């Protein structure tokens, strides 16, 4: 659905994007994650044809964005961070205006309007002026206009920014419902949004792609966690003899038992070999599991690396 290759964009001396490449397959929900200023909004503006890259190419649904801009935009539903709403219009009049701008045929218009309104749960607010609605409801109006023409690709820029917890949950549920009919790319700097919604994550930092993987792959690690009932003498040298172990860090479990983080040198699972060694030596095994990093841990590690390179 999206094929972006070698995108670069600078604003004067500021390099917003630096040789960025990625793909998004049809049917995926992909989170574009990064701190403020990472280049997320610039990337989205290029994808939607509102901004030309200095270098690189983008195709959407097989069409080049630069040479087939209008055709590409007809396939995209776009909700910018600040939804383009007219506060003096009622919800119904605004959506009718957007139907005109999208050139939705008259024969299909009522059905499309009804589907968008029901999908966003805006039925009871149709006659209300947009300016009287809460921010959460205005976000839903913005989403309704974005899906009005049944786009193959839905691009959302910070869709939950400024919303309260209840409104955030509502928007998350709506995005999950919309994913049944559209490919979704949404940018955010809120980690729980990505964990709650995404199949895959793209992490941008300093205008570069620092990670591109499924969440399960990104959070996976070769490290193992070993928890014992009691202390065992000389356990660290024994663990270091296991093939693929590069280090052993003594620690304690949350409930106070002696524990060890066994760091792997590759992506192989160390737990079978650790279990065999524990059984052979009759260690008082309490827990053995493969360690899993949180998205927050991954993000912080990448941020630290990016900051070091920038310095």
Tab-separated table of C-alpha atoms in Angstrom:
chain	number	residue	atom	x	y	z
A	1	UNK	CA	0.000	0.000	0.000
A	2	UNK	CA	2.869	2.396	0.828
A	3	UNK	CA	6.347	2.188	-0.663
A	4	UNK	CA	8.636	5.020	0.456
A	5	UNK	CA	12.209	4.937	-0.769
A	6	UNK	CA	15.169	7.155	0.241
A	7	UNK	CA	13.093	10.140	1.376
A	8	UNK	CA	15.019	13.230	2.428
A	9	UNK	CA	13.677	16.649	3.356
A	10	UNK	CA	15.413	19.674	4.866
A	11	UNK	CA	14.102	22.975	6.164
A	12	UNK	CA	17.126	25.231	5.847
A	13	UNK	CA	19.806	23.762	8.094
A	14	UNK	CA	17.361	21.334	9.758
A	15	UNK	CA	17.344	17.850	8.224
A	16	UNK	CA	13.790	16.653	8.932
A	17	UNK	CA	14.142	13.372	7.006
A	18	UNK	CA	17.410	11.684	6.093
A	19	UNK	CA	17.239	8.807	3.583
A	20	UNK	CA	14.072	7.253	5.026
A	21	UNK	CA	12.709	4.054	3.461
A	22	UNK	CA	9.821	1.821	4.550
A	23	UNK	CA	6.848	-0.161	3.268
A	24	UNK	CA	3.338	-0.701	4.607
A	25	UNK	CA	1.351	-3.696	3.366
A	26	UNK	CA	-2.377	-3.623	2.733
A	27	UNK	CA	-4.406	-4.387	5.860
A	28	UNK	CA	-1.698	-3.450	8.381
A	29	UNK	CA	-2.009	-1.050	11.296
A	30	UNK	CA	1.391	0.622	11.520
A	31	UNK	CA	2.465	3.093	14.185
A	32	UNK	CA	4.863	5.851	13.196
A	33	UNK	CA	6.564	6.489	16.507
A	34	UNK	CA	9.077	9.090	17.566
A	35	UNK	CA	9.722	12.075	19.813
A	36	UNK	CA	8.598	15.561	18.845
A	37	UNK	CA	10.707	16.801	15.945
A	38	UNK	CA	11.615	13.305	14.766
A	39	UNK	CA	10.178	13.880	11.260
A	40	UNK	CA	6.823	12.103	11.615
A	41	UNK	CA	4.618	14.940	10.369
A	42	UNK	CA	7.020	15.722	7.519
A	43	UNK	CA	6.859	12.084	6.409
A	44	UNK	CA	3.057	12.145	6.518
A	45	UNK	CA	2.858	15.368	4.498
A	46	UNK	CA	5.050	13.773	1.833
A	47	UNK	CA	2.949	10.599	1.777
A	48	UNK	CA	-0.249	12.601	1.328
A	49	UNK	CA	1.163	14.812	-1.438
A	50	UNK	CA	1.114	18.055	0.552
A	51	UNK	CA	4.902	18.330	0.555
A	52	UNK	CA	7.547	17.345	-1.969
A	53	UNK	CA	10.678	15.547	-0.778
A	54	UNK	CA	14.090	16.901	-1.680
A	55	UNK	CA	15.008	13.362	-2.676
A	56	UNK	CA	13.293	9.979	-2.868
A	57	UNK	CA	10.054	8.492	-4.158
A	58	UNK	CA	6.694	7.437	-2.722
A	59	UNK	CA	4.028	5.223	-4.250
A	60	UNK	CA	0.579	4.712	-2.719
A	61	UNK	CA	-1.419	1.739	-3.974
A	62	UNK	CA	0.987	1.519	-6.898
A	63	UNK	CA	0.701	5.198	-7.902
A	64	UNK	CA	3.553	7.712	-7.676
A	65	UNK	CA	2.530	10.517	-5.330
A	66	UNK	CA	4.349	13.235	-7.284
A	67	UNK	CA	2.973	12.353	-10.728
A	68	UNK	CA	-0.503	11.101	-9.694
A	69	UNK	CA	-1.193	13.370	-6.730
A	70	UNK	CA	-4.963	13.720	-7.117
A	71	UNK	CA	-5.481	10.003	-7.762
A	72	UNK	CA	-3.418	9.173	-4.668
A	73	UNK	CA	-5.254	11.689	-2.503
A	74	UNK	CA	-8.560	10.173	-3.616
A	75	UNK	CA	-7.403	6.871	-2.102
A	76	UNK	CA	-6.324	8.422	1.215
A	77	UNK	CA	-8.302	9.467	4.262
A	78	UNK	CA	-6.252	11.981	6.230
A	79	UNK	CA	-6.737	13.363	9.730
A	80	UNK	CA	-4.066	15.947	10.602
A	81	UNK	CA	-3.200	16.717	14.200
A	82	UNK	CA	-5.555	19.713	14.113
A	83	UNK	CA	-8.668	18.539	12.292
A	84	UNK	CA	-9.794	20.930	9.493
A	85	UNK	CA	-13.219	21.754	10.932
A	86	UNK	CA	-15.585	24.724	10.578
A	87	UNK	CA	-17.041	25.490	14.019
A	88	UNK	CA	-20.038	27.407	12.683
A	89	UNK	CA	-21.291	24.450	10.615
A	90	UNK	CA	-23.358	21.599	11.977
A	91	UNK	CA	-21.822	18.134	11.767
A	92	UNK	CA	-24.241	17.207	8.983
A	93	UNK	CA	-23.549	20.317	6.880
A	94	UNK	CA	-19.815	19.876	7.312
A	95	UNK	CA	-19.908	16.259	6.166
A	96	UNK	CA	-22.137	17.207	3.218
A	97	UNK	CA	-19.571	19.833	2.238
A	98	UNK	CA	-16.790	17.239	2.462
A	99	UNK	CA	-18.849	14.878	0.301
A	100	UNK	CA	-19.011	17.636	-2.324
A	101	UNK	CA	-15.253	18.210	-2.130
A	102	UNK	CA	-14.618	14.476	-2.411
A	103	UNK	CA	-16.956	14.364	-5.439
A	104	UNK	CA	-18.949	11.483	-4.020
A	105	UNK	CA	-21.753	10.709	-6.499
A	106	UNK	CA	-25.211	11.837	-5.400
A	107	UNK	CA	-26.505	8.273	-5.670
A	108	UNK	CA	-23.953	7.089	-3.082
A	109	UNK	CA	-23.869	10.145	-0.840
A	110	UNK	CA	-26.566	9.280	1.693
A	111	UNK	CA	-25.198	5.756	2.161
A	112	UNK	CA	-21.616	7.008	2.595
A	113	UNK	CA	-22.692	9.698	5.064
A	114	UNK	CA	-24.715	7.182	7.058
A	115	UNK	CA	-21.838	4.692	7.194
A	116	UNK	CA	-19.323	7.322	8.314
A	117	UNK	CA	-21.659	8.730	10.964
A	118	UNK	CA	-22.471	5.285	12.378
A	119	UNK	CA	-18.813	4.199	12.311
A	120	UNK	CA	-17.855	7.221	14.420
A	121	UNK	CA	-20.995	7.095	16.627
A	122	UNK	CA	-21.970	10.657	15.699
A	123	UNK	CA	-25.654	10.066	14.902
A	124	UNK	CA	-27.028	12.042	17.840
A	125	UNK	CA	-24.776	15.032	17.135
A	126	UNK	CA	-25.630	15.652	13.462
A	127	UNK	CA	-27.509	18.901	14.042
A	128	UNK	CA	-25.055	20.269	16.614
A	129	UNK	CA	-22.653	23.080	15.579
A	130	UNK	CA	-19.122	21.704	15.557
A	131	UNK	CA	-17.953	24.564	17.743
A	132	UNK	CA	-20.142	23.325	20.629
A	133	UNK	CA	-18.633	19.817	20.659
A	134	UNK	CA	-15.963	18.498	23.018
A	135	UNK	CA	-12.484	17.844	21.629
A	136	UNK	CA	-13.137	14.104	21.580
A	137	UNK	CA	-16.289	14.575	19.518
A	138	UNK	CA	-14.498	16.961	17.160
A	139	UNK	CA	-11.851	14.288	16.622
A	140	UNK	CA	-14.641	11.895	15.686
A	141	UNK	CA	-16.004	14.423	13.201
A	142	UNK	CA	-12.512	14.635	11.715
A	143	UNK	CA	-12.392	10.856	11.432
A	144	UNK	CA	-15.843	10.810	9.836
A	145	UNK	CA	-14.658	13.140	7.056
A	146	UNK	CA	-11.504	11.050	6.634
A	147	UNK	CA	-13.464	7.835	5.996
A	148	UNK	CA	-16.383	9.381	4.113
A	149	UNK	CA	-15.070	8.292	0.703
A	150	UNK	CA	-14.120	4.784	1.930
A	151	UNK	CA	-10.346	5.233	1.522
A	152	UNK	CA	-8.024	2.310	1.006
A	153	UNK	CA	-5.457	4.049	3.231
A	154	UNK	CA	-6.174	5.993	6.425
A	155	UNK	CA	-3.413	8.301	7.722
A	156	UNK	CA	-3.827	9.777	11.201
A	157	UNK	CA	-1.453	12.328	12.727
A	158	UNK	CA	-1.550	12.253	16.558
A	159	UNK	CA	-5.244	11.199	16.633
A	160	UNK	CA	-5.540	11.181	20.447
A	161	UNK	CA	-3.474	14.250	21.369
A	162	UNK	CA	-5.177	16.385	24.004
A	163	UNK	CA	-7.943	13.888	24.710
A	164	UNK	CA	-8.954	12.642	28.150
A	165	UNK	CA	-8.604	8.900	29.002
A	166	UNK	CA	-12.221	8.090	28.137
A	167	UNK	CA	-11.968	9.813	24.763
A	168	UNK	CA	-8.659	8.041	24.041
A	169	UNK	CA	-10.289	4.651	24.603
A	170	UNK	CA	-13.152	5.631	22.270
A	171	UNK	CA	-10.768	6.685	19.486
A	172	UNK	CA	-8.727	3.485	19.913
A	173	UNK	CA	-11.851	1.366	19.509
A	174	UNK	CA	-12.841	3.354	16.454
A	175	UNK	CA	-9.422	2.877	14.840
A	176	UNK	CA	-9.661	-0.875	15.458
A	177	UNK	CA	-13.074	-0.955	13.765
A	178	UNK	CA	-11.822	1.068	10.803
A	179	UNK	CA	-8.854	-1.285	10.325
A	180	UNK	CA	-11.266	-3.944	9.035
A	181	UNK	CA	-11.690	-2.003	5.799
A	182	UNK	CA	-8.621	0.269	5.549
A	183	UNK	CA	-4.857	0.116	5.912
A	184	UNK	CA	-3.935	2.477	8.748
A	185	UNK	CA	-0.785	4.481	9.393
A	186	UNK	CA	-0.863	6.737	12.408
A	187	UNK	CA	1.823	8.842	13.999
A	188	UNK	CA	2.198	9.313	17.724
A	189	UNK	CA	4.744	9.879	20.457
A	190	UNK	CA	2.548	7.993	22.962
A	191	UNK	CA	3.928	4.476	23.453
A	192	UNK	CA	0.722	2.852	24.841
A	193	UNK	CA	-1.097	3.873	21.640
A	194	UNK	CA	1.285	1.756	19.587
A	195	UNK	CA	1.120	-1.212	21.976
A	196	UNK	CA	-2.688	-1.088	22.033
A	197	UNK	CA	-3.295	-0.793	18.306
A	198	UNK	CA	-0.386	-1.681	16.044
A	199	UNK	CA	0.741	-4.741	14.146
A	200	UNK	CA	4.028	-3.054	13.348
A	201	UNK	CA	6.027	-0.044	14.436
A	202	UNK	CA	8.313	2.371	12.622
A	203	UNK	CA	10.488	4.426	14.953
A	204	UNK	CA	11.879	7.699	13.617
A	205	UNK	CA	14.593	9.627	15.434
A	206	UNK	CA	16.589	12.561	14.112
A	207	UNK	CA	14.920	12.062	10.739
A	208	UNK	CA	16.061	8.449	10.354
A	209	UNK	CA	14.371	5.055	10.701
A	210	UNK	CA	15.797	3.500	13.854
A	211	UNK	CA	13.492	0.466	13.945
A	212	UNK	CA	11.016	-1.209	11.594
A	213	UNK	CA	9.528	-4.426	12.948
A	214	UNK	CA	6.489	-6.157	14.314
A	215	UNK	CA	6.004	-5.454	18.007
A	216	UNK	CA	6.660	-9.080	18.930
A	217	UNK	CA	9.975	-9.011	17.041
A	218	UNK	CA	11.005	-5.657	18.458
A	219	UNK	CA	10.336	-6.676	22.044
A	220	UNK	CA	11.903	-10.136	21.756
A	221	UNK	CA	15.344	-10.734	23.251
A	222	UNK	CA	17.767	-13.616	23.622
A	223	UNK	CA	18.234	-12.889	27.332
A	224	UNK	CA	16.894	-15.274	29.968
A	225	UNK	CA	15.714	-14.677	33.532
A	226	UNK	CA	16.591	-17.324	36.134
A	227	UNK	CA	15.087	-17.176	39.642
A	228	UNK	CA	16.170	-19.595	42.386
A	229	UNK	CA	14.598	-20.529	45.702
A	230	UNK	CA	17.967	-20.145	47.476
A	231	UNK	CA	21.464	-18.949	46.635
A	232	UNK	CA	23.813	-21.311	44.805
A	233	UNK	CA	27.588	-20.997	45.009
A	234	UNK	CA	29.612	-20.490	41.825
A	235	UNK	CA	26.511	-20.282	39.640
A	236	UNK	CA	27.752	-17.401	37.505
A	237	UNK	CA	30.857	-19.195	36.152
A	238	UNK	CA	28.664	-22.202	35.348
A	239	UNK	CA	26.159	-20.085	33.428
A	240	UNK	CA	28.947	-18.379	31.502
A	241	UNK	CA	30.010	-21.778	30.167
A	242	UNK	CA	26.746	-22.091	28.219
A	243	UNK	CA	27.254	-21.518	24.507
A	244	UNK	CA	25.825	-18.146	23.467
A	245	UNK	CA	25.979	-16.530	26.926
A	246	UNK	CA	27.972	-13.291	26.940
A	247	UNK	CA	27.321	-12.110	30.487
A	248	UNK	CA	25.409	-12.854	33.706
A	249	UNK	CA	23.944	-10.095	35.860
A	250	UNK	CA	22.935	-11.012	39.437
A	251	UNK	CA	19.728	-9.331	40.613
A	252	UNK	CA	16.679	-10.107	42.762
A	253	UNK	CA	13.153	-11.037	41.816
A	254	UNK	CA	10.272	-8.709	42.818
A	255	UNK	CA	9.501	-11.019	45.756
A	256	UNK	CA	13.114	-11.039	46.975
A	257	UNK	CA	14.513	-14.319	45.625
A	258	UNK	CA	18.013	-14.527	44.084
A	259	UNK	CA	17.799	-14.012	40.347
A	260	UNK	CA	20.068	-13.684	37.312
A	261	UNK	CA	19.674	-11.998	33.951
A	262	UNK	CA	21.552	-14.156	31.465
A	263	UNK	CA	22.550	-12.056	28.456
A	264	UNK	CA	22.634	-13.802	25.106
A	265	UNK	CA	25.124	-13.121	22.350
A	266	UNK	CA	22.613	-13.899	19.575
A	267	UNK	CA	18.849	-14.160	19.148
A	268	UNK	CA	18.730	-17.830	20.153
A	269	UNK	CA	16.599	-18.892	23.122
A	270	UNK	CA	18.895	-19.709	26.062
A	271	UNK	CA	16.242	-21.208	28.333
A	272	UNK	CA	16.559	-24.879	27.215
A	273	UNK	CA	20.301	-24.905	27.931
A	274	UNK	CA	19.856	-23.087	31.249
A	275	UNK	CA	17.142	-25.547	32.302
A	276	UNK	CA	19.343	-28.533	31.414
A	277	UNK	CA	22.191	-27.083	33.507
A	278	UNK	CA	19.871	-26.352	36.450
A	279	UNK	CA	18.482	-29.874	36.358
A	280	UNK	CA	21.940	-31.424	36.092
A	281	UNK	CA	23.141	-29.506	39.151
A	282	UNK	CA	19.897	-29.770	41.156
A	283	UNK	CA	19.550	-26.011	41.470
A	284	UNK	CA	16.424	-24.978	43.453
A	285	UNK	CA	14.686	-23.583	40.375
A	286	UNK	CA	11.803	-21.204	41.013
A	287	UNK	CA	11.373	-19.522	37.630
A	288	UNK	CA	12.992	-19.622	34.213
A	289	UNK	CA	11.766	-17.561	31.293
A	290	UNK	CA	12.910	-15.704	28.246
A	291	UNK	CA	13.178	-11.998	28.964
A	292	UNK	CA	10.919	-9.597	27.058
A	293	UNK	CA	11.680	-5.926	26.592
A	294	UNK	CA	8.880	-3.405	26.747
A	295	UNK	CA	8.402	-0.942	23.913
A	296	UNK	CA	9.418	1.775	26.366
A	297	UNK	CA	12.746	-0.005	26.969
A	298	UNK	CA	13.385	-0.343	23.237
A	299	UNK	CA	12.448	3.280	22.606
A	300	UNK	CA	14.701	4.564	25.395
A	301	UNK	CA	17.636	2.486	24.162
A	302	UNK	CA	17.212	3.878	20.652
A	303	UNK	CA	16.835	7.427	21.999
A	304	UNK	CA	20.042	7.068	23.998
A	305	UNK	CA	21.903	5.807	20.927
A	306	UNK	CA	20.488	8.613	18.776
A	307	UNK	CA	21.452	11.256	21.347
A	308	UNK	CA	25.005	9.855	21.539
A	309	UNK	CA	25.365	9.976	17.740
A	310	UNK	CA	23.957	13.510	17.628
A	311	UNK	CA	26.489	14.676	20.224
